[in-house]
Amino acid sequence: MTYMVKKLSLPKFYFMFTATDFIPNPYTSTIENGNFEWSAPSNIALVKYWGKKANQIPANPSVSFTLNNCKTITKLAFSKKDTSALTNDFSFDLLFEGKPKEDFKPKIQKFLERVEVYLPFLKDYHFTIDTQNTFPHSSGIASSASGMAALAMNFMSLERKLNPEMTDDYFYQKASFLARLGSGSACRSVKGNVVVWGNQANIEGSTDLFGVEFPYTIHENFKNYQDTILLVDKGEKQVSSTVGHDLMHNHPYAERRFAQAHENLDKLIAIFENGNLDEFIKIVESEALTLHAMMMTSMPYYILMKPNTLQIINAIWKFRNETQIPVCFTLDAGANVHVLYPENVSEEVLQFIQGELVVFCQNGQYICDKIGSGAIAL
Ligand code: DP6
């Protein structure tokens, strides 16, 4: 008699994080003063985060390429306050490119208030935060992702001094968790080339609380993927991302949009594995246009694209049709265009950009970037 032996496949259990996991136990060490310095890159979303719930929880999951050249470099100097000087206030100076910058302070103040429960040492020290970007100021490139990520890394370096037992996993997860509380997309600027943020059933370990490295195979086609950022409009945006997210509440298409983001992320799992660039392009361009469609169909409605944004999009479509070169675009919440393409067509695409797209850029400016791997301790 033979028996069929059925292989039991046990369900896998993943640790489900909650925000309280990031409230530390009493610290075991002390430190009086010192400084740290981290760089953190910007990132460009392929599936977009647009809409959020309370406490910076995203309404849908997103995935991004980490950038390499566009980054913020932040130095954090800290010294313990005299016990007599202990007040119930945060104490910090904020320098931008070495000079005091008062108008950045409210954003940092708000960040400190949001993260205080997770970093209970914050009121014990006076901090000097000295920050600079590698990309031109007011280039229209959002520095909140790289800026908040760089700051979060520094605070985690300090927390690691107070708790030397801390594991690397906890260090990076909590850094991303804190960065998220500063600016949602910042949680994708901490670690990894391709980062997922938001709970997605088919992506193991994905969570709304912090960004995780995309955990499956990524095809060679995406290695060193290029992102040339065309600076179409360097002015202040008329509507901030924070306001834009808010307009997704009571938005007539919100629920369908959130479902679509899940669908697109699922499709990307297969595309990252098989390297199908035609399918990749469809998702990425559709996501960019959907993001802007959500803005145009908000109440109040608004448009962040400029005439030159559309000129560039049309020129990219024409070039792609004529040459079959797999170049595509994506947009963030602004008029600038990110031109995405594989490394092996760099020469042709750069020639195309210089020959046909630069005319649409403000002062002919663009930035060459590519996929990178996250924050670096300096
Ligand atoms: C369009 O992360 O800047 O770039 O959480 O309010 O700081 P806040 O918003 P933010 O939103 C970015 C939106 C986006 C898409 C994306 O990066 O996923």
mmCIF file of C-alpha atoms and ligand atoms in Angstrom:
data_model
loop_
_atom_site.group_PDB
_atom_site.id
_atom_site.type_symbol
_atom_site.label_atom_id
_atom_site.label_comp_id
_atom_site.label_asym_id
_atom_site.label_seq_id
_atom_site.Cartn_x
_atom_site.Cartn_y
_atom_site.Cartn_z
ATOM 1 C CA MET A 1 0.000 0.000 0.000
ATOM 2 C CA THR A 2 1.333 3.418 -0.840
ATOM 3 C CA TYR A 3 0.551 6.582 0.892
ATOM 4 C CA MET A 4 0.503 9.966 -0.674
ATOM 5 C CA VAL A 5 2.500 12.148 1.633
ATOM 6 C CA LYS A 6 1.088 15.595 1.464
ATOM 7 C CA LYS A 7 3.635 18.242 2.122
ATOM 8 C CA LEU A 8 2.352 20.536 4.758
ATOM 9 C CA SER A 9 2.935 24.124 3.867
ATOM 10 C CA LEU A 10 2.831 26.038 7.055
ATOM 11 C CA PRO A 11 1.648 29.609 6.855
ATOM 12 C CA LYS A 12 4.433 32.065 7.331
ATOM 13 C CA PHE A 13 4.057 34.527 10.156
ATOM 14 C CA TYR A 14 5.588 37.931 9.982
ATOM 15 C CA PHE A 15 6.056 40.130 12.948
ATOM 16 C CA MET A 16 3.360 42.781 12.765
ATOM 17 C CA PHE A 17 4.819 46.070 13.815
ATOM 18 C CA THR A 18 2.838 48.680 15.663
ATOM 19 C CA ALA A 19 3.938 52.237 16.382
ATOM 20 C CA THR A 20 4.448 51.396 20.058
ATOM 21 C CA ASP A 21 7.288 49.038 19.070
ATOM 22 C CA PHE A 22 9.303 52.197 18.466
ATOM 23 C CA ILE A 23 8.851 53.607 21.952
ATOM 24 C CA PRO A 24 12.179 52.705 23.541
ATOM 25 C CA ASN A 25 12.824 51.027 26.875
ATOM 26 C CA PRO A 26 14.821 53.101 29.369
ATOM 27 C CA TYR A 27 18.257 53.823 27.924
ATOM 28 C CA THR A 28 21.272 51.971 29.270
ATOM 29 C CA SER A 29 24.011 54.490 28.330
ATOM 30 C CA THR A 30 24.555 58.218 28.428
ATOM 31 C CA ILE A 31 26.341 60.713 26.222
ATOM 32 C CA GLU A 32 27.074 64.388 26.925
ATOM 33 C CA ASN A 33 27.821 65.801 23.511
ATOM 34 C CA GLY A 34 29.040 64.970 20.054
ATOM 35 C CA ASN A 35 28.002 65.146 16.435
ATOM 36 C CA PHE A 36 26.944 62.971 13.548
ATOM 37 C CA GLU A 37 26.608 63.542 9.846
ATOM 38 C CA TRP A 38 24.463 61.673 7.339
ATOM 39 C CA SER A 39 23.526 62.077 3.722
ATOM 40 C CA ALA A 40 20.150 60.850 2.522
ATOM 41 C CA PRO A 41 18.945 60.815 -1.068
ATOM 42 C CA SER A 42 15.732 61.895 -2.685
ATOM 43 C CA ASN A 43 13.548 59.202 -4.260
ATOM 44 C CA ILE A 44 11.167 59.020 -7.178
ATOM 45 C CA ALA A 45 7.910 57.127 -6.775
ATOM 46 C CA LEU A 46 6.770 54.741 -9.513
ATOM 47 C CA VAL A 47 3.468 53.953 -7.792
ATOM 48 C CA LYS A 48 2.508 57.185 -6.070
ATOM 49 C CA TYR A 49 1.573 57.945 -2.489
ATOM 50 C CA TRP A 50 -1.318 60.396 -2.727
ATOM 51 C CA GLY A 51 -3.764 60.561 0.146
ATOM 52 C CA LYS A 52 -3.190 59.768 3.789
ATOM 53 C CA LYS A 53 -4.924 58.861 7.025
ATOM 54 C CA ALA A 54 -4.124 60.158 10.517
ATOM 55 C CA ASN A 55 -0.515 59.952 11.752
ATOM 56 C CA GLN A 56 1.042 59.881 8.292
ATOM 57 C CA ILE A 57 -0.447 56.494 7.406
ATOM 58 C CA PRO A 58 -0.670 56.268 3.606
ATOM 59 C CA ALA A 59 -4.035 55.702 1.942
ATOM 60 C CA ASN A 60 -2.322 53.332 -0.497
ATOM 61 C CA PRO A 61 1.052 51.623 -0.835
ATOM 62 C CA SER A 62 3.778 53.119 -3.011
ATOM 63 C CA VAL A 63 7.123 52.059 -4.444
ATOM 64 C CA SER A 64 10.087 54.167 -5.455
ATOM 65 C CA PHE A 65 13.561 54.156 -6.907
ATOM 66 C CA THR A 66 16.045 55.633 -4.486
ATOM 67 C CA LEU A 67 18.128 58.326 -6.165
ATOM 68 C CA ASN A 68 21.876 58.685 -5.968
ATOM 69 C CA ASN A 69 22.968 62.267 -6.625
ATOM 70 C CA CYS A 70 20.118 64.406 -5.350
ATOM 71 C CA LYS A 71 20.602 64.342 -1.627
ATOM 72 C CA THR A 72 20.605 66.261 1.620
ATOM 73 C CA ILE A 73 23.638 66.280 3.875
ATOM 74 C CA THR A 74 22.845 67.022 7.502
ATOM 75 C CA LYS A 75 25.148 67.422 10.451
ATOM 76 C CA LEU A 76 23.670 67.139 13.932
ATOM 77 C CA ALA A 77 25.678 68.540 16.849
ATOM 78 C CA PHE A 78 24.263 67.896 20.301
ATOM 79 C CA SER A 79 25.146 68.859 23.854
ATOM 80 C CA LYS A 80 23.341 67.967 27.015
ATOM 81 C CA LYS A 81 21.507 70.881 28.630
ATOM 82 C CA ASP A 82 22.359 71.864 32.206
ATOM 83 C CA THR A 83 19.814 70.356 34.507
ATOM 84 C CA SER A 84 19.043 73.931 35.606
ATOM 85 C CA ALA A 85 18.359 74.819 31.972
ATOM 86 C CA LEU A 86 15.972 71.924 31.440
ATOM 87 C CA THR A 87 12.716 73.383 30.205
ATOM 88 C CA ASN A 88 9.809 71.834 28.518
ATOM 89 C CA ASP A 89 10.916 73.138 25.123
ATOM 90 C CA PHE A 90 12.933 71.771 22.289
ATOM 91 C CA SER A 91 16.143 73.683 21.864
ATOM 92 C CA PHE A 92 17.745 73.801 18.430
ATOM 93 C CA ASP A 93 19.451 76.042 15.919
ATOM 94 C CA LEU A 94 18.860 75.457 12.268
ATOM 95 C CA LEU A 95 21.508 76.279 9.693
ATOM 96 C CA PHE A 96 21.080 75.948 5.947
ATOM 97 C CA GLU A 97 24.390 75.916 4.086
ATOM 98 C CA GLY A 98 26.034 77.126 7.291
ATOM 99 C CA LYS A 99 23.753 80.134 7.829
ATOM 100 C CA PRO A 100 20.796 80.444 10.208
ATOM 101 C CA LYS A 101 17.517 79.773 8.422
ATOM 102 C CA GLU A 102 14.546 80.760 10.542
ATOM 103 C CA ASP A 103 11.871 79.812 8.001
ATOM 104 C CA PHE A 104 12.854 76.109 8.130
ATOM 105 C CA LYS A 105 12.394 75.997 11.897
ATOM 106 C CA PRO A 106 8.604 75.513 12.178
ATOM 107 C CA LYS A 107 8.814 72.349 10.071
ATOM 108 C CA ILE A 108 11.549 70.937 12.306
ATOM 109 C CA GLN A 109 9.652 71.990 15.435
ATOM 110 C CA LYS A 110 6.603 70.092 14.187
ATOM 111 C CA PHE A 111 8.732 67.060 13.401
ATOM 112 C CA LEU A 112 10.247 67.069 16.905
ATOM 113 C CA GLU A 113 6.780 67.278 18.440
ATOM 114 C CA ARG A 114 5.600 64.308 16.374
ATOM 115 C CA VAL A 115 8.575 62.091 17.191
ATOM 116 C CA GLU A 116 9.154 63.054 20.825
ATOM 117 C CA VAL A 117 7.327 60.037 22.227
ATOM 118 C CA TYR A 118 9.654 57.774 20.193
ATOM 119 C CA LEU A 119 12.814 59.748 21.043
ATOM 120 C CA PRO A 120 12.297 60.687 24.697
ATOM 121 C CA PHE A 121 15.783 62.262 24.927
ATOM 122 C CA LEU A 122 14.973 65.150 22.596
ATOM 123 C CA LYS A 123 14.382 67.747 25.324
ATOM 124 C CA ASP A 124 17.573 66.800 27.190
ATOM 125 C CA TYR A 125 19.872 68.248 24.528
ATOM 126 C CA HIS A 126 20.506 71.407 22.589
ATOM 127 C CA PHE A 127 20.905 70.602 18.892
ATOM 128 C CA THR A 128 22.523 72.396 16.008
ATOM 129 C CA ILE A 129 21.173 71.070 12.732
ATOM 130 C CA ASP A 130 23.300 72.110 9.774
ATOM 131 C CA THR A 131 21.882 71.043 6.456
ATOM 132 C CA GLN A 132 22.581 71.436 2.746
ATOM 133 C CA ASN A 133 21.365 69.924 -0.499
ATOM 134 C CA THR A 134 23.420 68.735 -3.455
ATOM 135 C CA PHE A 135 20.765 70.011 -5.843
ATOM 136 C CA PRO A 136 20.130 73.688 -6.411
ATOM 137 C CA HIS A 137 17.907 75.377 -3.863
ATOM 138 C CA SER A 138 14.452 76.181 -5.251
ATOM 139 C CA SER A 139 14.984 73.823 -8.174
ATOM 140 C CA GLY A 140 11.466 72.596 -7.591
ATOM 141 C CA ILE A 141 12.942 69.308 -6.368
ATOM 142 C CA ALA A 142 11.327 68.501 -3.062
ATOM 143 C CA SER A 143 13.956 68.359 -0.353
ATOM 144 C CA SER A 144 11.552 67.173 2.327
ATOM 145 C CA ALA A 145 12.140 63.480 1.572
ATOM 146 C CA SER A 146 15.941 63.653 1.670
ATOM 147 C CA GLY A 147 15.933 66.274 4.441
ATOM 148 C CA MET A 148 13.679 64.403 6.842
ATOM 149 C CA ALA A 149 15.477 61.130 6.126
ATOM 150 C CA ALA A 150 18.902 62.672 6.843
ATOM 151 C CA LEU A 151 17.642 64.168 10.106
ATOM 152 C CA ALA A 152 16.049 60.887 11.187
ATOM 153 C CA MET A 153 19.329 59.023 10.550
ATOM 154 C CA ASN A 154 21.183 61.460 12.802
ATOM 155 C CA PHE A 155 18.689 61.087 15.631
ATOM 156 C CA MET A 156 18.957 57.312 15.329
ATOM 157 C CA SER A 157 22.750 57.554 15.578
ATOM 158 C CA LEU A 158 22.268 59.417 18.832
ATOM 159 C CA GLU A 159 19.711 56.899 20.074
ATOM 160 C CA ARG A 160 22.133 54.102 19.258
ATOM 161 C CA LYS A 161 24.667 55.724 21.597
ATOM 162 C CA LEU A 162 22.035 55.651 24.345
ATOM 163 C CA ASN A 163 21.120 52.074 23.534
ATOM 164 C CA PRO A 164 24.244 50.379 22.125
ATOM 165 C CA GLU A 165 22.417 47.044 22.013
ATOM 166 C CA MET A 166 20.240 48.230 19.140
ATOM 167 C CA THR A 167 20.203 45.940 16.078
ATOM 168 C CA ASP A 168 20.816 47.229 12.571
ATOM 169 C CA ASP A 169 17.310 46.195 11.529
ATOM 170 C CA TYR A 170 15.747 48.244 14.294
ATOM 171 C CA PHE A 171 18.035 51.172 13.502
ATOM 172 C CA TYR A 172 16.938 51.393 9.864
ATOM 173 C CA GLN A 173 13.289 50.532 10.458
ATOM 174 C CA LYS A 174 12.951 53.151 13.129
ATOM 175 C CA ALA A 175 14.861 55.726 11.048
ATOM 176 C CA SER A 176 12.357 55.190 8.245
ATOM 177 C CA PHE A 177 9.467 55.255 10.731
ATOM 178 C CA LEU A 178 10.647 58.627 12.086
ATOM 179 C CA ALA A 179 11.321 60.027 8.610
ATOM 180 C CA ARG A 180 7.746 59.118 7.651
ATOM 181 C CA LEU A 181 6.437 61.243 10.508
ATOM 182 C CA GLY A 182 8.385 64.169 9.034
ATOM 183 C CA SER A 183 7.246 63.622 5.448
ATOM 184 C CA GLY A 184 5.609 60.470 4.126
ATOM 185 C CA SER A 185 7.834 59.938 1.105
ATOM 186 C CA ALA A 186 10.948 60.426 3.294
ATOM 187 C CA CYS A 187 10.511 56.916 4.695
ATOM 188 C CA ARG A 188 11.495 55.601 1.253
ATOM 189 C CA SER A 189 14.844 57.460 1.364
ATOM 190 C CA VAL A 190 16.560 55.415 4.060
ATOM 191 C CA LYS A 191 17.734 52.072 2.700
ATOM 192 C CA GLY A 192 17.528 50.054 -0.506
ATOM 193 C CA ASN A 193 17.408 50.669 -4.271
ATOM 194 C CA VAL A 194 13.727 49.956 -4.643
ATOM 195 C CA VAL A 195 11.609 50.701 -1.602
ATOM 196 C CA VAL A 196 8.005 49.806 -0.806
ATOM 197 C CA TRP A 197 5.996 51.735 1.737
ATOM 198 C CA GLY A 198 2.503 50.657 2.693
ATOM 199 C CA ASN A 199 0.839 47.403 3.379
ATOM 200 C CA GLN A 200 0.498 45.227 0.265
ATOM 201 C CA ALA A 201 -0.763 41.671 0.749
ATOM 202 C CA ASN A 202 1.633 40.169 -1.829
ATOM 203 C CA ILE A 203 4.759 41.869 -0.534
ATOM 204 C CA GLU A 204 6.111 40.147 2.536
ATOM 205 C CA GLY A 205 7.078 42.498 5.325
ATOM 206 C CA SER A 206 5.487 45.573 3.726
ATOM 207 C CA THR A 207 3.950 47.930 6.253
ATOM 208 C CA ASP A 208 2.295 51.324 6.541
ATOM 209 C CA LEU A 209 4.754 52.249 9.281
ATOM 210 C CA PHE A 210 8.044 52.408 7.374
ATOM 211 C CA GLY A 211 9.675 51.710 4.032
ATOM 212 C CA VAL A 212 11.154 48.271 3.293
ATOM 213 C CA GLU A 213 13.506 47.144 0.556
ATOM 214 C CA PHE A 214 11.584 45.471 -2.244
ATOM 215 C CA PRO A 215 12.107 41.848 -1.205
ATOM 216 C CA TYR A 216 11.958 39.981 -4.553
ATOM 217 C CA THR A 217 14.046 39.569 -7.689
ATOM 218 C CA ILE A 218 14.846 42.665 -9.700
ATOM 219 C CA HIS A 219 15.829 42.132 -13.327
ATOM 220 C CA GLU A 220 19.169 43.350 -14.703
ATOM 221 C CA ASN A 221 17.263 45.833 -16.896
ATOM 222 C CA PHE A 222 16.685 47.972 -13.820
ATOM 223 C CA LYS A 223 20.287 47.969 -12.685
ATOM 224 C CA ASN A 224 21.655 51.525 -12.705
ATOM 225 C CA TYR A 225 18.341 52.797 -14.059
ATOM 226 C CA GLN A 226 18.742 56.429 -15.067
ATOM 227 C CA ASP A 227 16.640 59.397 -13.997
ATOM 228 C CA THR A 228 17.305 62.710 -15.703
ATOM 229 C CA ILE A 229 15.284 65.419 -14.002
ATOM 230 C CA LEU A 230 14.207 68.201 -16.324
ATOM 231 C CA LEU A 231 13.700 71.434 -14.391
ATOM 232 C CA VAL A 232 10.656 72.934 -16.032
ATOM 233 C CA ASP A 233 9.558 75.271 -13.308
ATOM 234 C CA LYS A 234 11.632 76.121 -10.308
ATOM 235 C CA GLY A 235 9.064 78.340 -8.592
ATOM 236 C CA GLU A 236 7.147 77.600 -5.416
ATOM 237 C CA LYS A 237 4.243 75.257 -5.991
ATOM 238 C CA GLN A 238 0.844 76.923 -5.675
ATOM 239 C CA VAL A 239 -0.507 73.946 -3.738
ATOM 240 C CA SER A 240 1.678 71.982 -1.301
ATOM 241 C CA SER A 241 1.694 68.182 -1.233
ATOM 242 C CA THR A 242 0.253 68.246 2.259
ATOM 243 C CA VAL A 243 -2.783 70.182 1.020
ATOM 244 C CA GLY A 244 -2.983 67.909 -2.035
ATOM 245 C CA HIS A 245 -3.071 64.776 0.128
ATOM 246 C CA ASP A 246 -5.827 66.323 2.174
ATOM 247 C CA LEU A 247 -7.964 66.900 -0.896
ATOM 248 C CA MET A 248 -8.120 63.128 -1.370
ATOM 249 C CA HIS A 249 -10.582 63.071 1.528
ATOM 250 C CA ASN A 250 -14.047 63.181 -0.053
ATOM 251 C CA HIS A 251 -12.466 63.011 -3.508
ATOM 252 C CA PRO A 252 -14.937 61.428 -5.947
ATOM 253 C CA TYR A 253 -12.359 58.983 -7.363
ATOM 254 C CA ALA A 254 -10.350 58.304 -4.206
ATOM 255 C CA GLU A 255 -11.442 54.730 -3.492
ATOM 256 C CA ARG A 256 -10.901 53.604 -7.066
ATOM 257 C CA ARG A 257 -7.517 55.314 -7.132
ATOM 258 C CA PHE A 258 -6.375 53.604 -3.926
ATOM 259 C CA ALA A 259 -7.439 50.220 -5.330
ATOM 260 C CA GLN A 260 -5.582 50.973 -8.573
ATOM 261 C CA ALA A 261 -2.353 51.663 -6.678
ATOM 262 C CA HIS A 262 -2.574 48.160 -5.152
ATOM 263 C CA GLU A 263 -3.198 46.663 -8.592
ATOM 264 C CA ASN A 264 -0.280 48.527 -10.142
ATOM 265 C CA LEU A 265 2.065 47.508 -7.352
ATOM 266 C CA ASP A 266 1.079 43.863 -7.834
ATOM 267 C CA LYS A 267 1.775 44.160 -11.563
ATOM 268 C CA LEU A 268 5.176 45.679 -10.833
ATOM 269 C CA ILE A 269 6.204 42.618 -8.786
ATOM 270 C CA ALA A 270 6.126 40.525 -11.963
ATOM 271 C CA ILE A 271 7.616 43.301 -14.113
ATOM 272 C CA PHE A 272 10.582 43.777 -11.780
ATOM 273 C CA GLU A 273 11.239 40.069 -12.091
ATOM 274 C CA ASN A 274 10.820 39.634 -15.866
ATOM 275 C CA GLY A 275 12.278 43.001 -16.881
ATOM 276 C CA ASN A 276 9.452 43.803 -19.327
ATOM 277 C CA LEU A 277 10.107 47.487 -19.978
ATOM 278 C CA ASP A 278 7.017 48.058 -22.147
ATOM 279 C CA GLU A 279 4.819 46.991 -19.251
ATOM 280 C CA PHE A 280 6.946 48.969 -16.810
ATOM 281 C CA ILE A 281 6.462 52.118 -18.886
ATOM 282 C CA LYS A 282 2.681 51.672 -19.008
ATOM 283 C CA ILE A 283 2.414 51.533 -15.237
ATOM 284 C CA VAL A 284 4.858 54.335 -14.516
ATOM 285 C CA GLU A 285 3.391 56.831 -16.979
ATOM 286 C CA SER A 286 -0.168 55.954 -16.009
ATOM 287 C CA GLU A 287 0.690 56.512 -12.333
ATOM 288 C CA ALA A 288 2.183 59.934 -13.098
ATOM 289 C CA LEU A 289 -0.834 61.059 -15.097
ATOM 290 C CA THR A 290 -3.250 59.618 -12.536
ATOM 291 C CA LEU A 291 -1.533 61.608 -9.770
ATOM 292 C CA HIS A 292 -2.094 64.801 -11.735
ATOM 293 C CA ALA A 293 -5.604 63.723 -12.694
ATOM 294 C CA MET A 294 -6.382 63.466 -8.977
ATOM 295 C CA MET A 295 -5.240 67.072 -8.557
ATOM 296 C CA MET A 296 -7.333 68.221 -11.494
ATOM 297 C CA THR A 297 -10.411 66.466 -10.115
ATOM 298 C CA SER A 298 -10.016 67.650 -6.502
ATOM 299 C CA MET A 299 -12.275 70.333 -5.107
ATOM 300 C CA PRO A 300 -10.775 72.891 -5.325
ATOM 301 C CA TYR A 301 -9.107 71.632 -8.511
ATOM 302 C CA TYR A 302 -5.664 72.701 -9.607
ATOM 303 C CA ILE A 303 -2.973 72.001 -12.175
ATOM 304 C CA LEU A 304 0.726 71.739 -11.382
ATOM 305 C CA MET A 305 1.879 70.796 -14.874
ATOM 306 C CA LYS A 306 3.074 73.626 -17.110
ATOM 307 C CA PRO A 307 2.842 73.880 -20.898
ATOM 308 C CA ASN A 308 6.460 72.686 -21.124
ATOM 309 C CA THR A 309 5.641 69.617 -19.040
ATOM 310 C CA LEU A 310 3.227 68.577 -21.794
ATOM 311 C CA GLN A 311 5.677 69.500 -24.544
ATOM 312 C CA ILE A 312 8.213 67.151 -22.947
ATOM 313 C CA ILE A 313 5.702 64.326 -22.499
ATOM 314 C CA ASN A 314 4.674 64.554 -26.146
ATOM 315 C CA ALA A 315 8.286 64.681 -27.332
ATOM 316 C CA ILE A 316 9.108 61.571 -25.259
ATOM 317 C CA TRP A 317 6.155 59.683 -26.769
ATOM 318 C CA LYS A 318 7.192 60.682 -30.292
ATOM 319 C CA PHE A 319 10.825 59.708 -29.713
ATOM 320 C CA ARG A 320 9.825 56.371 -28.174
ATOM 321 C CA ASN A 321 7.506 55.612 -31.093
ATOM 322 C CA GLU A 322 10.121 56.416 -33.658
ATOM 323 C CA THR A 323 13.113 54.724 -32.031
ATOM 324 C CA GLN A 324 11.552 51.985 -29.868
ATOM 325 C CA ILE A 325 13.965 53.118 -27.137
ATOM 326 C CA PRO A 326 12.295 52.370 -23.774
ATOM 327 C CA VAL A 327 12.400 55.829 -22.272
ATOM 328 C CA CYS A 328 9.475 57.116 -20.217
ATOM 329 C CA PHE A 329 8.530 59.898 -17.832
ATOM 330 C CA THR A 330 7.169 60.278 -14.379
ATOM 331 C CA LEU A 331 6.121 63.364 -12.431
ATOM 332 C CA ASP A 332 5.992 64.233 -8.784
ATOM 333 C CA ALA A 333 3.780 66.932 -7.357
ATOM 334 C CA GLY A 334 5.157 69.659 -9.607
ATOM 335 C CA ALA A 335 5.947 70.636 -13.182
ATOM 336 C CA ASN A 336 9.375 68.981 -13.449
ATOM 337 C CA VAL A 337 9.713 65.810 -15.486
ATOM 338 C CA HIS A 338 11.729 62.751 -14.458
ATOM 339 C CA VAL A 339 12.962 60.952 -17.571
ATOM 340 C CA LEU A 340 13.529 57.281 -16.752
ATOM 341 C CA TYR A 341 15.534 54.862 -18.928
ATOM 342 C CA PRO A 342 17.827 51.857 -18.705
ATOM 343 C CA GLU A 343 21.567 52.428 -18.564
ATOM 344 C CA ASN A 344 22.278 50.793 -21.935
ATOM 345 C CA VAL A 345 20.415 53.502 -23.881
ATOM 346 C CA SER A 346 21.935 56.411 -21.944
ATOM 347 C CA GLU A 347 23.865 57.803 -24.850
ATOM 348 C CA GLU A 348 20.912 57.996 -27.244
ATOM 349 C CA VAL A 349 18.577 59.362 -24.575
ATOM 350 C CA LEU A 350 21.011 62.044 -23.410
ATOM 351 C CA GLN A 351 21.463 63.127 -27.004
ATOM 352 C CA PHE A 352 17.694 63.333 -27.358
ATOM 353 C CA ILE A 353 17.395 65.312 -24.119
ATOM 354 C CA GLN A 354 20.093 67.758 -25.150
ATOM 355 C CA GLY A 355 18.797 68.076 -28.691
ATOM 356 C CA GLU A 356 15.052 68.233 -28.098
ATOM 357 C CA LEU A 357 14.070 68.596 -24.434
ATOM 358 C CA VAL A 358 16.476 71.104 -22.954
ATOM 359 C CA VAL A 359 14.619 73.930 -24.719
ATOM 360 C CA PHE A 360 11.671 73.239 -22.431
ATOM 361 C CA CYS A 361 13.733 73.501 -19.225
ATOM 362 C CA GLN A 362 14.024 76.710 -17.226
ATOM 363 C CA ASN A 363 17.448 78.163 -18.071
ATOM 364 C CA GLY A 364 18.175 74.878 -19.878
ATOM 365 C CA GLN A 365 18.708 73.144 -16.529
ATOM 366 C CA TYR A 366 18.489 69.428 -15.854
ATOM 367 C CA ILE A 367 20.027 67.021 -13.352
ATOM 368 C CA CYS A 368 21.425 63.594 -14.209
ATOM 369 C CA ASP A 369 20.664 61.044 -11.561
ATOM 370 C CA LYS A 370 20.267 57.294 -11.306
ATOM 371 C CA ILE A 371 19.120 54.642 -8.905
ATOM 372 C CA GLY A 372 21.049 54.678 -5.614
ATOM 373 C CA SER A 373 21.000 52.789 -2.372
ATOM 374 C CA GLY A 374 20.055 55.048 0.513
ATOM 375 C CA ALA A 375 21.426 57.045 3.409
ATOM 376 C CA ILE A 376 25.135 57.065 4.198
ATOM 377 C CA ALA A 377 26.939 57.928 7.454
ATOM 378 C CA LEU A 378 29.669 60.467 6.725
HETATM 379 C C1 DP6 B 1 3.543 63.151 -5.278
HETATM 380 O O1 DP6 B 1 5.767 62.904 1.101
HETATM 381 O O2 DP6 B 1 5.799 65.233 0.182
HETATM 382 O O3 DP6 B 1 5.724 62.900 -4.393
HETATM 383 O O4 DP6 B 1 3.698 63.285 3.760
HETATM 384 O O5 DP6 B 1 2.623 65.479 3.380
HETATM 385 O O6 DP6 B 1 5.128 65.326 3.497
HETATM 386 P P1 DP6 B 1 3.819 64.641 3.115
HETATM 387 O O7 DP6 B 1 3.835 64.454 1.550
HETATM 388 P P2 DP6 B 1 5.008 64.042 0.566
HETATM 389 O O8 DP6 B 1 4.146 63.564 -0.698
HETATM 390 C C2 DP6 B 1 4.790 63.098 -1.840
HETATM 391 C C3 DP6 B 1 3.822 62.798 -2.889
HETATM 392 C C4 DP6 B 1 4.393 62.455 -4.249
HETATM 393 C C5 DP6 B 1 4.299 60.959 -4.500
HETATM 394 C C6 DP6 B 1 5.278 60.070 -3.815
HETATM 395 O O9 DP6 B 1 6.430 60.480 -3.563
HETATM 396 O O10 DP6 B 1 4.894 58.913 -3.578
#
